[in-house]
Coordinates of C-alpha atoms and ligand atoms in Angstrom, one line a residue:
M1 CA 0.0 0.0 0.0
A2 CA 1.5 3.4 -1.0
D3 CA 2.2 5.7 1.9
A4 CA 0.3 8.6 0.3
L5 CA -2.9 6.4 0.1
L6 CA -2.6 5.3 3.7
T7 CA -2.1 9.0 4.8
R8 CA -5.2 10.0 2.8
A9 CA -7.2 7.2 4.4
V10 CA -6.1 8.3 7.9
E11 CA -7.0 11.9 7.2
L12 CA -10.4 10.9 6.0
L13 CA -11.1 8.8 9.1
Q14 CA -9.9 11.7 11.3
A15 CA -12.4 14.0 9.4
G16 CA -15.2 11.6 10.1
R17 CA -15.4 10.1 6.6
L18 CA -15.8 6.5 5.4
V19 CA -12.9 4.3 4.2
A20 CA -13.5 0.8 2.9
F21 CA -10.5 -1.5 3.6
P22 CA -9.6 -5.1 3.1
T23 CA -9.5 -7.7 5.9
E24 CA -8.7 -11.4 5.6
T25 CA -12.5 -12.1 5.9
V26 CA -14.4 -9.6 3.8
Y27 CA -14.0 -5.9 3.1
G28 CA -15.1 -3.5 5.9
L29 CA -16.7 -0.1 5.6
G30 CA -14.7 1.8 8.2
A31 CA -15.3 5.0 10.3
D32 CA -13.6 6.4 13.4
A33 CA -15.3 4.3 16.2
A34 CA -14.9 7.1 18.7
N35 CA -16.9 9.5 16.5
P36 CA -20.7 8.8 16.6
V37 CA -21.4 11.1 13.6
A38 CA -18.9 9.2 11.5
V39 CA -20.4 5.8 12.6
G40 CA -23.8 7.2 11.7
R41 CA -22.5 7.6 8.1
I42 CA -21.9 3.9 7.9
F43 CA -25.5 3.2 8.6
Q44 CA -26.6 5.7 5.9
A45 CA -24.2 4.3 3.3
K46 CA -25.3 0.7 3.9
G47 CA -29.0 1.4 4.3
R48 CA -28.7 -0.5 7.6
P49 CA -31.3 0.1 10.3
P50 CA -30.0 2.0 13.3
R51 CA -29.2 0.3 16.6
H52 CA -27.5 -2.7 15.0
P53 CA -24.1 -3.0 16.7
V54 CA -20.9 -2.8 14.6
I55 CA -17.5 -4.4 15.2
V56 CA -14.6 -2.2 16.3
H57 CA -11.3 -3.2 14.7
L58 CA -8.1 -2.7 16.6
G59 CA -4.4 -2.6 15.6
S60 CA -3.5 -4.8 18.6
A61 CA -4.9 -6.6 21.6
A62 CA -3.0 -4.0 23.8
Q63 CA -5.8 -1.6 23.0
L64 CA -8.5 -3.8 24.5
P65 CA -8.7 -1.9 27.8
Q66 CA -9.8 1.2 26.0
W67 CA -12.8 -0.6 24.6
A68 CA -13.7 -3.4 27.1
Q69 CA -14.5 -2.7 30.7
R70 CA -13.4 -6.1 31.7
I71 CA -11.5 -8.9 29.9
P72 CA -12.5 -12.3 31.1
P73 CA -9.8 -15.0 31.1
A74 CA -11.5 -16.9 28.2
A75 CA -11.5 -13.7 26.1
R76 CA -7.8 -13.2 26.8
Q77 CA -7.0 -16.8 25.9
L78 CA -8.9 -16.6 22.6
A79 CA -7.3 -13.2 21.7
E80 CA -3.9 -14.7 22.4
A81 CA -4.5 -17.8 20.3
F82 CA -6.4 -16.3 17.3
W83 CA -5.5 -12.6 16.9
P84 CA -4.7 -11.1 14.5
G85 CA -7.3 -13.3 12.9
P86 CA -10.9 -13.9 11.8
L87 CA -12.4 -13.9 15.4
T88 CA -14.6 -11.2 17.0
L89 CA -15.0 -11.1 20.7
I90 CA -18.1 -9.6 22.4
L91 CA -17.1 -8.0 25.7
P92 CA -18.6 -5.7 28.3
R93 CA -18.1 -2.2 26.9
A94 CA -15.8 0.3 28.5
P95 CA -17.4 3.6 29.7
G96 CA -17.5 6.1 26.8
V97 CA -17.8 3.6 23.9
P98 CA -20.5 5.3 21.8
D99 CA -24.0 3.9 21.6
A100 CA -23.7 4.3 17.9
V101 CA -21.1 1.4 18.0
T102 CA -22.8 -0.9 20.5
G103 CA -26.4 -0.3 19.3
G104 CA -27.1 0.9 22.9
Q105 CA -26.1 -2.5 24.3
E106 CA -23.7 -2.9 27.3
T107 CA -21.3 -5.0 25.1
V108 CA -18.9 -4.2 22.3
G109 CA -17.6 -6.4 19.4
L110 CA -13.8 -6.3 19.0
R111 CA -11.4 -7.8 16.5
V112 CA -7.8 -7.5 15.4
P113 CA -7.8 -8.4 11.7
A114 CA -5.0 -10.3 10.0
H115 CA -4.5 -8.3 6.8
P116 CA -1.4 -6.2 6.2
V117 CA -3.4 -3.3 4.8
A118 CA -6.0 -3.3 7.6
L119 CA -3.2 -3.5 10.2
A120 CA -1.2 -0.7 8.6
L121 CA -4.3 1.5 8.5
L122 CA -5.3 0.6 12.1
Q123 CA -1.8 1.2 13.4
T124 CA -1.3 4.5 11.6
F125 CA -4.7 5.7 12.6
G126 CA -4.1 4.6 16.2
G127 CA -7.8 4.4 17.3
G128 CA -10.5 1.8 16.8
I129 CA -12.2 1.6 13.4
A130 CA -15.9 0.6 13.4
A131 CA -16.6 -1.5 10.3
P132 CA -19.4 -3.7 9.2
S133 CA -19.0 -5.6 5.9
A134 CA -18.9 -3.0 3.0
N135 CA -22.2 -4.1 1.4
R136 CA -25.7 -2.8 1.3
F137 CA -27.7 -4.1 4.2
G138 CA -28.7 -7.8 3.9
R139 CA -26.7 -8.3 0.7
I140 CA -23.6 -10.3 -0.2
S141 CA -20.4 -9.2 1.6
P142 CA -17.7 -7.9 -0.7
T143 CA -14.4 -9.9 -1.0
T144 CA -12.8 -7.6 -3.6
A145 CA -12.4 -3.8 -3.9
D146 CA -14.4 -3.9 -7.2
A147 CA -17.3 -5.6 -5.3
V148 CA -17.2 -2.7 -2.7
R149 CA -17.4 -0.1 -5.5
A150 CA -20.3 -2.0 -7.1
E151 CA -22.1 -2.2 -3.7
L152 CA -21.5 1.3 -2.4
G153 CA -20.4 3.6 -5.3
D154 CA -20.0 7.2 -4.2
A155 CA -21.3 6.5 -0.7
V156 CA -17.8 5.6 0.4
D157 CA -15.0 8.3 0.3
L158 CA -12.1 5.9 -0.4
V159 CA -11.6 2.2 -1.1
L160 CA -8.3 0.7 -0.2
D161 CA -7.5 -2.2 -2.5
G162 CA -5.8 -5.1 -0.8
G163 CA -6.7 -7.8 -3.4
P164 CA -9.1 -10.7 -2.8
C165 CA -9.8 -11.7 0.8
S166 CA -8.2 -15.0 1.8
V167 CA -10.9 -16.3 4.2
G168 CA -13.9 -15.0 2.2
I169 CA -16.6 -15.2 4.9
E170 CA -17.2 -13.1 8.0
S171 CA -15.4 -13.7 11.3
T172 CA -16.4 -16.2 13.9
I173 CA -18.2 -14.2 16.7
V174 CA -17.9 -15.4 20.3
D175 CA -19.8 -13.7 23.1
C176 CA -17.5 -13.6 26.2
S177 CA -19.6 -11.2 28.2
G178 CA -21.6 -13.9 30.0
E179 CA -20.7 -16.8 32.3
I180 CA -20.0 -19.2 29.5
P181 CA -18.5 -18.2 26.1
A182 CA -21.2 -18.5 23.4
L183 CA -20.8 -18.9 19.7
L184 CA -22.9 -16.2 17.9
R185 CA -21.7 -16.7 14.3
P186 CA -19.8 -19.6 12.9
G187 CA -16.8 -18.8 10.7
H188 CA -13.4 -20.0 9.6
I189 CA -12.3 -20.6 13.2
R190 CA -14.4 -23.5 14.2
Q191 CA -16.2 -24.2 17.4
E192 CA -14.0 -27.2 18.2
Q193 CA -10.9 -25.1 17.8
L194 CA -12.3 -22.6 20.3
E195 CA -13.2 -25.4 22.7
E196 CA -9.9 -27.1 22.3
R197 CA -8.1 -23.8 23.2
L198 CA -10.4 -23.0 26.2
G199 CA -10.6 -26.6 27.4
I200 CA -14.4 -26.2 28.0
P201 CA -17.5 -26.5 25.8
I202 CA -18.9 -23.2 24.5
A203 CA -22.6 -22.5 24.2
S204 CA -24.7 -22.1 21.1
P205 CA -26.7 -18.9 20.7
S206 CA -29.6 -18.5 23.1
G207 CA -32.7 -16.2 23.1
S208 CA -30.9 -13.9 25.5
S209 CA -27.8 -13.5 23.3
P210 CA -27.1 -10.0 22.2
R211 CA -28.5 -8.9 18.8
A212 CA -26.2 -9.6 15.9
S213 CA -27.4 -8.5 12.5
G214 CA -25.2 -11.2 10.8
T215 CA -27.4 -13.7 12.6
L216 CA -30.7 -12.5 11.1
A217 CA -32.3 -15.4 9.1
T218 CA -32.1 -13.3 5.9
H219 CA -28.6 -12.1 5.2
Y220 CA -25.8 -12.4 2.7
A221 CA -28.4 -12.6 0.0
P222 CA -28.4 -12.2 -3.8
L223 CA -31.3 -10.5 -5.6
T224 CA -32.0 -13.6 -7.7
P225 CA -34.0 -16.3 -5.9
L226 CA -31.7 -19.0 -4.6
L227 CA -32.5 -22.6 -3.7
L228 CA -30.4 -25.0 -1.8
V229 CA -30.9 -28.5 -3.3
D230 CA -29.3 -31.9 -3.4
R231 CA -27.7 -33.1 -6.6
N232 CA -30.7 -35.2 -7.7
T233 CA -33.2 -32.4 -7.2
L234 CA -30.8 -30.1 -9.0
L235 CA -30.7 -32.3 -12.1
Q236 CA -34.5 -32.8 -11.9
R237 CA -35.1 -29.1 -11.7
I238 CA -33.2 -28.3 -14.9
K239 CA -34.2 -31.4 -16.8
F240 CA -36.8 -29.7 -19.0
T241 CA -35.0 -26.5 -19.7
A242 CA -31.4 -27.8 -20.2
G243 CA -30.6 -25.4 -17.5
R244 CA -31.5 -22.3 -19.4
D245 CA -32.5 -19.5 -17.0
C246 CA -30.5 -21.2 -14.2
G247 CA -27.3 -20.4 -12.5
I248 CA -25.7 -23.3 -10.7
L249 CA -23.1 -23.8 -8.1
A250 CA -22.3 -27.5 -7.7
F251 CA -19.5 -29.8 -6.7
A252 CA -19.4 -31.8 -10.0
P253 CA -19.4 -30.7 -13.6
P254 CA -22.7 -30.6 -15.5
P255 CA -23.9 -33.7 -17.4
P256 CA -23.4 -33.1 -21.2
E257 CA -27.1 -32.1 -21.9
F258 CA -26.9 -28.9 -19.6
T259 CA -24.8 -26.8 -22.0
E260 CA -27.0 -23.7 -21.6
A261 CA -26.6 -23.2 -17.8
L262 CA -24.0 -21.0 -16.1
W263 CA -22.5 -23.8 -14.1
I264 CA -19.8 -23.0 -11.6
I265 CA -17.9 -26.0 -10.2
A266 CA -17.3 -25.3 -6.4
P267 CA -14.1 -26.4 -4.7
D268 CA -14.6 -29.4 -2.5
A269 CA -12.3 -28.2 0.4
P270 CA -14.4 -26.0 2.7
A271 CA -11.8 -23.2 3.1
D272 CA -11.5 -22.9 -0.7
Y273 CA -15.3 -23.0 -1.0
A274 CA -15.6 -20.2 1.5
R275 CA -12.9 -18.1 -0.1
Q276 CA -14.8 -18.2 -3.4
L277 CA -18.4 -18.3 -2.1
Y278 CA -19.4 -14.6 -2.3
G279 CA -17.6 -14.0 -5.6
N280 CA -19.4 -17.0 -7.0
L281 CA -22.8 -15.8 -5.7
R282 CA -22.1 -12.3 -7.2
R283 CA -21.3 -13.8 -10.5
L284 CA -24.4 -15.9 -10.5
D285 CA -26.5 -13.0 -9.4
G286 CA -25.1 -10.8 -12.1
S287 CA -25.6 -13.4 -14.9
G288 CA -29.2 -12.5 -15.6
C289 CA -30.4 -16.0 -14.6
R290 CA -33.9 -16.3 -13.0
L291 CA -33.0 -18.9 -10.4
I292 CA -29.8 -19.8 -8.6
L293 CA -29.4 -23.4 -7.6
V294 CA -26.8 -24.4 -5.1
E295 CA -25.9 -27.9 -4.3
I296 CA -26.0 -28.4 -0.5
P297 CA -22.6 -28.9 1.0
P298 CA -21.7 -31.8 3.2
S299 CA -23.1 -31.7 6.8
A300 CA -19.6 -32.3 8.4
P301 CA -18.4 -29.7 11.0
P302 CA -15.8 -28.0 8.6
W303 CA -18.8 -27.0 6.5
T304 CA -20.8 -25.3 9.3
A305 CA -19.9 -21.7 8.4
V306 CA -20.5 -22.2 4.7
A307 CA -23.8 -24.0 5.3
D308 CA -24.8 -21.1 7.6
R309 CA -24.2 -18.4 5.0
L310 CA -25.9 -20.5 2.2
A311 CA -29.0 -21.0 4.4
R312 CA -29.2 -17.3 5.0
A313 CA -28.6 -16.5 1.4
A314 CA -31.5 -18.8 0.5
A315 CA -33.8 -17.2 3.1
G316 CA -33.0 -13.6 2.2
T317 CA -33.2 -14.0 -1.5
G318 CA -35.0 -11.9 -4.0
P319 CA -35.6 -8.1 -4.6
E320 CA -38.0 -7.6 -1.7
A321 CA -35.7 -9.2 0.9
P322 CA -34.7 -8.7 3.6
Ligands
TXA401 O1 -15.3 -10.5 9.4 C1 -16.0 -9.7 9.9 O2 -16.5 -9.7 11.0 C2 -16.3 -8.4 9.0 C3 -15.0 -7.7 8.8 C4 -15.2 -6.4 8.1 O3 -14.4 -7.5 10.0 N1 -17.3 -7.6 9.6 C5 -18.6 -7.9 9.7 O4 -19.4 -6.9 10.2 O5 -19.0 -9.0 9.3 P1 -21.0 -7.0 10.2 O6 -21.4 -5.7 10.8 O7 -21.4 -7.2 8.8 O8 -21.3 -8.1 11.2 C6 -20.8 -7.9 12.5 C7 -21.6 -8.7 13.4 C8 -23.1 -8.4 13.3 O9 -23.8 -9.6 13.3 C9 -23.3 -7.5 14.5 O10 -24.6 -7.5 15.0 C10 -22.4 -8.3 15.5 O11 -21.2 -8.5 14.7 N2 -22.0 -7.5 16.6 C11 -21.2 -6.4 16.7 N3 -21.2 -5.9 18.0 C12 -21.9 -6.7 18.7 C13 -22.4 -6.7 20.1 N4 -22.0 -5.8 20.9 N5 -23.2 -7.7 20.5 C14 -23.6 -8.7 19.6 N6 -23.2 -8.7 18.3 C15 -22.5 -7.7 17.9
MG402 MG1 -22.4 -7.9 7.1

């Protein structure tokens, strides 16, 4: 990243403006987390309803005490093990953390991302950067700078281009504000890795868990209707049309008769599948097809995060959603 661009980005953040930047998960739409007016601009640009909390990104775990009122031992262990990395910790907020960031809750989401551009920006800026994914509310998270520009256009003052994201889906979120750590959103770092590190089981989300917009049923969705189907159903569905009008994401190549369909062959390793997922959904959504058919991934634990995003994409699909 050229120094001049980094300087410009920091000046914009200091002036309360929006800077989109790459992380290892997805691109974030960043604003000075200590400036409620700047954070308000994020909501406007995304078309996101107010009072949804946003994650505060930090340049190092040493900044935690400025944002968290208390750092439970489990949170400390997870931060040591997985930061910088695709893990967000929900902690009791420190006094003075703006309501605009926490959505008025008594907790704050914190993460040190593992991307050289994000870390350079955070360390040069010095403060926390509030950043949700840099997409319109409810839509597919961007994993390239071009996707950010397509989503947000002039609503963002600067887009830092750090190339395609290596993880490709949003961070794992663990709520460490209660008695037992709880998984709020599955991600690249899996539940069993967290449990192995902590030496205790962690809870799944409960009704009393704090609100997390990435956990709404309809999220990460294309505009084109999307169905999750097994391979037989997929082949049945396109039998009479030779796949015309359909965009398909499947694990195997098409049978010879389906020459008309846009057919993307998905990688069969979960990390590769995740890295390409949002790019693939964008491509299918932009292809002009009337229906996106996605072959259901395996149900084994390494696929949990991908399955979660696909289920939400299917639920939130179509122009009226969310
Ligand atoms: O990988 C990621 O986490 C990306 C990159 C940019 O860091 N960010 C991201 O942000 O996915 P967003 O806003 O699209 O999703 C953040 C999630 C939301 O579900 C939000 O509600 C939740 O984190 N969250 C943030 N603060 C919270 C809090 N105090 N309590 C509960 N959930 C919180
Ligand atoms: Mg998001």
